[in-house]
Short mmCIF file of C-alpha atoms and ligand atoms in Angstrom, two decimals:
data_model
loop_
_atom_site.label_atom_id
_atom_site.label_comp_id
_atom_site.label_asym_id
_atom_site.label_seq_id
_atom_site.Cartn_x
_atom_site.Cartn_y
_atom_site.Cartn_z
CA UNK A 1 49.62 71.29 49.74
CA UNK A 2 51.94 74.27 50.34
CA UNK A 3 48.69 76.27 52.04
CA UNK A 4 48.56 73.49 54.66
CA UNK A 5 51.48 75.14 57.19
CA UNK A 6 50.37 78.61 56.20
CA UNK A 7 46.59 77.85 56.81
CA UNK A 8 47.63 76.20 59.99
CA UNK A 9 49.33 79.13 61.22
CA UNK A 10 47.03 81.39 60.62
CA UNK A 11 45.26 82.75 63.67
CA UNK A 12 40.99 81.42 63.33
CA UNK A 13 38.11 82.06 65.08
CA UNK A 14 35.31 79.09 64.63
CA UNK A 15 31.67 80.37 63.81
CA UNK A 16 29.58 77.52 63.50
CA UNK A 17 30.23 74.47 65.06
CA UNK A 18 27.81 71.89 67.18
CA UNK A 19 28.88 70.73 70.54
CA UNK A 20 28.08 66.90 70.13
CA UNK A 21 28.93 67.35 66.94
CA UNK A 22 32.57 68.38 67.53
CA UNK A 23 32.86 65.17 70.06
CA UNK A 24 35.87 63.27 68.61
CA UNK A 25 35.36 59.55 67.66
CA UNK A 26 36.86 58.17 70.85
CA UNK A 27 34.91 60.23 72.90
CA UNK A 28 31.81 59.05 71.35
CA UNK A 29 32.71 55.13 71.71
CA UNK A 30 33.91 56.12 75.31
CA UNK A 31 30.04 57.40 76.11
CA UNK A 32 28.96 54.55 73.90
CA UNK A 33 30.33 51.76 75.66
CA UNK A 34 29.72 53.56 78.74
CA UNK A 35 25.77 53.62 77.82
CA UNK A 36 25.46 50.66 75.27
CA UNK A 37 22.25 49.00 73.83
CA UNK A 38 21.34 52.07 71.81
CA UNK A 39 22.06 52.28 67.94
CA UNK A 40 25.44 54.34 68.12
CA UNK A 41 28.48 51.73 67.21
CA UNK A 42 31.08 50.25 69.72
CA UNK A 43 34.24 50.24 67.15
CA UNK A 44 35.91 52.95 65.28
CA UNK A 45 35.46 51.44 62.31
CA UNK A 46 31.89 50.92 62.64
CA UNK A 47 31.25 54.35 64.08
CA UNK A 48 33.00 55.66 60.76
CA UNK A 49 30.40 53.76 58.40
CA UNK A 50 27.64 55.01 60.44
CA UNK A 51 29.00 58.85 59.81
CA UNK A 52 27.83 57.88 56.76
CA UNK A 53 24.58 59.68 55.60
CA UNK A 54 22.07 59.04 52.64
CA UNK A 55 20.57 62.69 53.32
CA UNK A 56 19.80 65.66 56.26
CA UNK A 57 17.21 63.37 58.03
CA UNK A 58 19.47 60.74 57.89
CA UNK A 59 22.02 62.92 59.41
CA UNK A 60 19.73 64.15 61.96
CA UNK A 61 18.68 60.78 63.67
CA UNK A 62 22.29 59.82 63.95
CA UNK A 63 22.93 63.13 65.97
CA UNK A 64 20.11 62.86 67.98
CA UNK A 65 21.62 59.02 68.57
CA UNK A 66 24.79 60.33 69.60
CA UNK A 67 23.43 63.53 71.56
CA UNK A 68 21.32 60.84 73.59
CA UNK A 69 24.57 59.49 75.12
CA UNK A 70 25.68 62.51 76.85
CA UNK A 71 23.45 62.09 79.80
CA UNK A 72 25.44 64.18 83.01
CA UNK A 73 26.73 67.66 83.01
CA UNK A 74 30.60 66.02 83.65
CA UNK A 75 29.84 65.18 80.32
CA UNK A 76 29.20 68.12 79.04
CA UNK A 77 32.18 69.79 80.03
CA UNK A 78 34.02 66.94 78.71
CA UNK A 79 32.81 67.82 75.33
CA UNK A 80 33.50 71.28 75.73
CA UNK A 81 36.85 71.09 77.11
CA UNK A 82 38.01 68.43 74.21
CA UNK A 83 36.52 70.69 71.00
CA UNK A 84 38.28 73.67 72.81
CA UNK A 85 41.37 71.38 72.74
CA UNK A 86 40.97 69.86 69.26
CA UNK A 87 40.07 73.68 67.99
CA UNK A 88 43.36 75.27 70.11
CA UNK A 89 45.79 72.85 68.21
CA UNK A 90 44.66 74.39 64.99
CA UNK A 91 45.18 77.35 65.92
CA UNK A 92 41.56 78.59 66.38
CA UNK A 93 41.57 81.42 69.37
CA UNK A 94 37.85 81.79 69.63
CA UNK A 95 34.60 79.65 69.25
CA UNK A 96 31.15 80.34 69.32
CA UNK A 97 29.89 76.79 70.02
CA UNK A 98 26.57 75.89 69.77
CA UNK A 99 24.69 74.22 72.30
CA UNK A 100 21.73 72.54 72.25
CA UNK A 101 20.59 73.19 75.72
CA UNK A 102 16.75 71.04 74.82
CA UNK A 103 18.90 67.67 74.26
CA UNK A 104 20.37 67.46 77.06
CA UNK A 105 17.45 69.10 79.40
CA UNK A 106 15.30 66.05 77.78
CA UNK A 107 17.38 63.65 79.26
CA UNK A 108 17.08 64.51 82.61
CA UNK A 109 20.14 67.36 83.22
CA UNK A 110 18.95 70.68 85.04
CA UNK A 111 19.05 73.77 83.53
CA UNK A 112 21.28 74.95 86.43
CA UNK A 113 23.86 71.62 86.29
CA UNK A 114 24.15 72.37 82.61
CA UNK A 115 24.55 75.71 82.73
CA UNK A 116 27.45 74.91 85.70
CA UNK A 117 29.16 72.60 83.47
CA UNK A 118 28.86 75.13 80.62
CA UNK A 119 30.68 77.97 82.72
CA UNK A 120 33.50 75.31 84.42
CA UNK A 121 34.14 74.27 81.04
CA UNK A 122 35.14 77.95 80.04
CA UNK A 123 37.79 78.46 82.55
CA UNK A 124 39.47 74.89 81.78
CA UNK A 125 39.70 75.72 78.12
CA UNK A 126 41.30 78.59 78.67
CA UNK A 127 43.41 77.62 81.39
CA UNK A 128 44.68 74.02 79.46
CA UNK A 129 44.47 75.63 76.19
CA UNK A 130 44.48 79.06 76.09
CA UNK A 131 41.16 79.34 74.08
CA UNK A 132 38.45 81.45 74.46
CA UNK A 133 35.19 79.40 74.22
CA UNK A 134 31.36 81.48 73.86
CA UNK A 135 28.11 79.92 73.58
CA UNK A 136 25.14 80.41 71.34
CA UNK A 137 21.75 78.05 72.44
CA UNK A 138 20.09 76.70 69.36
CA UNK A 139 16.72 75.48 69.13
CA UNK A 140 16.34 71.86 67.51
CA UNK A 141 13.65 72.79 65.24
CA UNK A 142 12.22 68.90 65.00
CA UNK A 143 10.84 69.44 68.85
CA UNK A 144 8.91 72.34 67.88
CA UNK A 145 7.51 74.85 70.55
CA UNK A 146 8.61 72.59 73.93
CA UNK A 147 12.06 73.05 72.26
CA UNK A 148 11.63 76.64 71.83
CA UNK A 149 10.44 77.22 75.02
CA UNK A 150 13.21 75.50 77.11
CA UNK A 151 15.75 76.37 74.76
CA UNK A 152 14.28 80.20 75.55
CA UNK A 153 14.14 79.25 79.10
CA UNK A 154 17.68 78.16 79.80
CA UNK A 155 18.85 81.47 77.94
CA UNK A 156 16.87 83.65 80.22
CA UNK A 157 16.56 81.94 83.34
CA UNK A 158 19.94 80.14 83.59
CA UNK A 159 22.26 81.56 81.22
CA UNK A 160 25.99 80.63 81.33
CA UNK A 161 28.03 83.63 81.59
CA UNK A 162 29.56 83.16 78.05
CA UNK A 163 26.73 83.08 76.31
CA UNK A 164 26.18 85.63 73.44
CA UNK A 165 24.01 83.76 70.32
CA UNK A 166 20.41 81.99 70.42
CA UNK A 167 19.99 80.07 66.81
CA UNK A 168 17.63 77.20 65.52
CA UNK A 169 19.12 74.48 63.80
CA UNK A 170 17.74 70.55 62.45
CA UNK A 171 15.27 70.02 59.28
CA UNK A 172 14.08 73.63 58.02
CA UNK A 173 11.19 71.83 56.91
CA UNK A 174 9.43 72.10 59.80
CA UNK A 175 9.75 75.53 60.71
CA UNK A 176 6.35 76.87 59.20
CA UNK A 177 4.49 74.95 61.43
CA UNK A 178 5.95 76.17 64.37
CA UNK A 179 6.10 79.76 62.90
CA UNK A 180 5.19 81.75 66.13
CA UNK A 181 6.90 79.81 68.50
CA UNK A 182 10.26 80.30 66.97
CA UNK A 183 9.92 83.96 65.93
CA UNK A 184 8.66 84.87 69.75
CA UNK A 185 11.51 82.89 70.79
CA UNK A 186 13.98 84.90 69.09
CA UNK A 187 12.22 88.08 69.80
CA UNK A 188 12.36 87.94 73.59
CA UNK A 189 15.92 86.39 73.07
CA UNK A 190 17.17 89.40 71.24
CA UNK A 191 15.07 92.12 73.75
CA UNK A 192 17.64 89.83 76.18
CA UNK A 193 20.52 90.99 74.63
CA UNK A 194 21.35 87.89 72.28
CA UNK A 195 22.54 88.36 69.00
CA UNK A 196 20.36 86.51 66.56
CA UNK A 197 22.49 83.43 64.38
CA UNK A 198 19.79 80.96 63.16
CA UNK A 199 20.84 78.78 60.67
CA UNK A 200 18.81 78.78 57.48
CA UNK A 201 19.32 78.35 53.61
CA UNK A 202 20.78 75.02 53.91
CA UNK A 203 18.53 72.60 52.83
CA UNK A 204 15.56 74.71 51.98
CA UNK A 205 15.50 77.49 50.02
CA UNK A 206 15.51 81.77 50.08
CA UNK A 207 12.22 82.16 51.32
CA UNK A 208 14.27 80.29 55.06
CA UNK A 209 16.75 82.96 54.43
CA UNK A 210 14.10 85.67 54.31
CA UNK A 211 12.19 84.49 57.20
CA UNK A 212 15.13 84.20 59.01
CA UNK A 213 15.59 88.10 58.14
CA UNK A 214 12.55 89.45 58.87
CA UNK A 215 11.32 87.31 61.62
CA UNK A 216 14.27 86.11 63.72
CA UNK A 217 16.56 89.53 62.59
CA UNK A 218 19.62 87.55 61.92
CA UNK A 219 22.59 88.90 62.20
CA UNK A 220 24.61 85.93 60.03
CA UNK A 221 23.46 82.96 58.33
CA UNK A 222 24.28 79.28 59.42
CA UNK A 223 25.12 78.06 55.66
CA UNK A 224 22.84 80.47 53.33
CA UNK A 225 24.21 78.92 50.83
CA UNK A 226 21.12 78.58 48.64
CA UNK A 227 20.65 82.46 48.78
CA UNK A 228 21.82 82.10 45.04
CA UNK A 229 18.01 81.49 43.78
CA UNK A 230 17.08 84.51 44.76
CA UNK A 231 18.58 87.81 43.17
CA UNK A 232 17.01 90.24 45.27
CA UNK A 233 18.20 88.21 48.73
CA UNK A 234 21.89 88.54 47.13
CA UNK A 235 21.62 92.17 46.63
CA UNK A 236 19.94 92.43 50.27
CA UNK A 237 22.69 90.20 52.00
CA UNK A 238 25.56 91.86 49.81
CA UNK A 239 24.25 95.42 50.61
CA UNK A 240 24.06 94.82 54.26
CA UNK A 241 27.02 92.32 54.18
CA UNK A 242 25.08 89.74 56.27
CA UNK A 243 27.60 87.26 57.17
CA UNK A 244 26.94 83.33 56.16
CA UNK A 245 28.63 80.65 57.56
CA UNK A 246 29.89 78.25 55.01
CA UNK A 247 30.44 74.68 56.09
CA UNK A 248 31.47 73.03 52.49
CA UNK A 249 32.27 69.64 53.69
CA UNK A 250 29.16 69.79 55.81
CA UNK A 251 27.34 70.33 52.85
CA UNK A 252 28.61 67.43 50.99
CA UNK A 253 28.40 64.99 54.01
CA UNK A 254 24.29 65.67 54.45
CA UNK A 255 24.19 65.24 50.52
CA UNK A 256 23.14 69.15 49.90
CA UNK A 257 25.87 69.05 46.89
CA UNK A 258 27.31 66.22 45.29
CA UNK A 259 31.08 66.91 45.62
CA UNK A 260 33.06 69.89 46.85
CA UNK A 261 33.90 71.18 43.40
CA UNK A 262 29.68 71.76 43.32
CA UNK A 263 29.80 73.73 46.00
CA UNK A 264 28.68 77.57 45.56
CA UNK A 265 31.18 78.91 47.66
CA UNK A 266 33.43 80.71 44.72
CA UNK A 267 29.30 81.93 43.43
CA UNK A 268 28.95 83.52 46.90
CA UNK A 269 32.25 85.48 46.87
CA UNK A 270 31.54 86.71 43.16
CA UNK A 271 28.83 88.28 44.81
CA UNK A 272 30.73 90.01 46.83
CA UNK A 273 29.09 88.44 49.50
CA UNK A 274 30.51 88.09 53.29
CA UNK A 275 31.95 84.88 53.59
CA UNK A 276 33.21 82.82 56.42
CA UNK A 277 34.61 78.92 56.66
CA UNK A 278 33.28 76.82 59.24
CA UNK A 279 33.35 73.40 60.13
CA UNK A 280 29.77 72.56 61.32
CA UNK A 281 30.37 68.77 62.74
CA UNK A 282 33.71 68.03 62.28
CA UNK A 283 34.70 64.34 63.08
CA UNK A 284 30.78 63.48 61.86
CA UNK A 285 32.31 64.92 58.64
CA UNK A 286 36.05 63.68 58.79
CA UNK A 287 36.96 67.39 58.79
CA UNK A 288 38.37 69.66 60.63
CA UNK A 289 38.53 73.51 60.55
CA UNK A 290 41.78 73.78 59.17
CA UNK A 291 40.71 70.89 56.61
CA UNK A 292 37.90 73.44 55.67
CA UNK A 293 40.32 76.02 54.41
CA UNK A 294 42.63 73.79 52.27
CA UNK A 295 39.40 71.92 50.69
CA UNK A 296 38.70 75.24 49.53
CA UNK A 297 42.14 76.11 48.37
CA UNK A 298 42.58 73.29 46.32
CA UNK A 299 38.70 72.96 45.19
CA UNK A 300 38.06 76.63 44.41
CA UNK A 301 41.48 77.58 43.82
CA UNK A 302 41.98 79.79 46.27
CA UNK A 303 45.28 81.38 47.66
CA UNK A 304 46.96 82.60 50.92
CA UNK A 305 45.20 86.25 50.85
CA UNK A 306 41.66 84.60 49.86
CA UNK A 307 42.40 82.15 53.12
CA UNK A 308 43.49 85.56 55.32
CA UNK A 309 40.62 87.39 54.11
CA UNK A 310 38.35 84.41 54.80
CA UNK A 311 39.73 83.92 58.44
CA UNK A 312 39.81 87.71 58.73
CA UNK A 313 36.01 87.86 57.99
CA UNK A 314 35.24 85.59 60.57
CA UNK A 315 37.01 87.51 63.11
CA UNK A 316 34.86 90.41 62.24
CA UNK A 317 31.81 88.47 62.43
CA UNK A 318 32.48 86.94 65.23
CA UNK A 319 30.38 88.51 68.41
CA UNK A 320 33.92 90.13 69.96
CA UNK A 321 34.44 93.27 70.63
CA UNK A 322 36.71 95.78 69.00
CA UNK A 323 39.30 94.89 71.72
CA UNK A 324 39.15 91.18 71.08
CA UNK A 325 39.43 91.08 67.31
CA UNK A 326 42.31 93.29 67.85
CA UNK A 327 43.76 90.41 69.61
CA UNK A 328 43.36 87.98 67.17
CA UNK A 329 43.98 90.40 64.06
N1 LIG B 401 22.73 70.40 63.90
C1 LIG B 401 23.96 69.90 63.82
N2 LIG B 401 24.46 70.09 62.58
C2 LIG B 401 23.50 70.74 61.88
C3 LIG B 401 23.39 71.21 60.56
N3 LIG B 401 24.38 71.07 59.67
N4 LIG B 401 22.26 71.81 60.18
C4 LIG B 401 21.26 71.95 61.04
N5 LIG B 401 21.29 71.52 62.30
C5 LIG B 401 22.41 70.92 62.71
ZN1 LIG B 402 25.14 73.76 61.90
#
């Protein structure tokens, strides 16, 4: 495509993406051979059929598979350091990486060697490649109110110094019966000083997007994209230009839409709503970030200014301040 040098020059700052999700395919058979016997593949090509999924639970197990191999904090920072890597030869000058402090605090890491890893992990990235990597802690919804509360926890009581977001991610389904526990959660995090950036809208429907809203006050959306069934929650996210994160190959991949051309993306922006392109999982979804932008050139049509404006948007979205979106701008 002629896009493809333009959108790879273009200076990007990544929104949402997972850390264990962004581990690259020999990384994962490295920690897989390294800790075999569990259900996560020893070959490439076998890895690549199981980043196969029927549906979001289906996705979801095979995470949790392959978050249950990282198992030290040298780990950690392995994962960090090779997502800030991947990210920095795409040109992407800024991430917001989420971390899923619970998973790895289940297996056995302290909060404090975690949080260690998370801040050595910072310098090296931008020291080998000159990216500037932030956290946001997310709690896996699935593990309910022990989640919440060490997810909570780690933010408070051991918080790495980059770390600006607290978020809940995993089935949406379950968050009404852990109602209180996640809204407290986010309450206290916020009265910390955490910007609010659940995910919500991406499997289940407005009423997510709502509670997310009202009860977590988000400041973006992780996906949103099924806002659409709900007029008055367009006009509210257009009016306060709430920023979603849209991950379309994501979307395909855990079988939310059948192909990219389904994908609302070109609804949203008729909306005039606020728009960013993210990459979610990336090797779990054979994409990248920059394979983000030119599936939605050549799916939606787009052009060079619609890919600026896109990037652009995420820059202003991003948790930076005024002096370092000027940098990237
Ligand atoms: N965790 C990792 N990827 C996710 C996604 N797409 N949705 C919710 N939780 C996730
Ligand atoms: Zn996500």
């Amino acid at each position: 495509s002629p896009l493809t040098a333009f959108v790879d020059a273009l200076p990007k700052v990544e929104l949402h993406v997972h850390l264990v999700g962004s581990a690259s395919v020999p990384t994962v058979l490295e920690l897989a051979r390294r800790h075999p016997g569990g259900p996560v593949p020893l070959t490439e090509e076998a890895l690549r059929d199981f980043y196969v999924f029927r549906d979001f639970p289906h996705f979801a197990e095979v995470y949790l598979a392959v978050s249950d191999l990282v198992r030290d904090p040298e780990d950690v920072a392995t994962l960090v350091v090779g997502t800030a890597r991947d990210l920095a030869a795409q040109n992407v000058r800024y991430v917001e990486l989420t971390v899923t402090p619970y998973s790895h605090q289940r297996v056995g890491m302290p909060m404090p060697a975690i949080t260690e890893a998370l801040d050595r992990a910072v310098r090296d990235a931008r020291e080998r490649h000159g990216i500037r990597v932030a956290y946001i802690f997310d709690i896996p919804a699935e593990f309910g109110e022990d989640a919440a509360r060490g997810t909570l926890d780690h933010a408070l009581n051991h918080p790495p110094e980059a770390l600006v977001g607290f978020g809940i991610g995993g089935d949406e389904s379950v968050r009404a019966k852990h109602r209180d526990a996640f809204r407290d959660a986010f309450t206290a995090a916020r009265a910390a000083g955490l910007r609010s950036l659940p995910h919500a809208g991406e499997m289940t429907g407005p009423e997510t997007i709502w509670e997310a809203l009202e009860h977590y006050g988000a400041e973006r959306i992780g996906h949103g994209t099924n806002c659409l069934a709900d007029p008055r929650l367009v006009a509210h996210l257009r009016e306060h230009q709430i920023p979603l994160e849209v991950c379309p190959t994501s979307n395909v991949c855990t079988g939310q839409v059948a192909t990219i051309a389904d994908h609302p993306l070109p609804h949203l922006l008729e909306e005039g709503l606020y728009v960013t392109l993210n990459s979610d999982d990336p090797p779990m979804f054979n994409t990248t970030l920059t394979g983000e932008y030119r599936a939605a050139a050549e799916a939606f049509g787009l052009g060079a200014a619609d890919l600026a404006d896109l990037a652009r948007n995420a820059v202003r979205a991003s948790c930076l301040d005024a002096a370092g979106q000027r940098e990237i701008l």
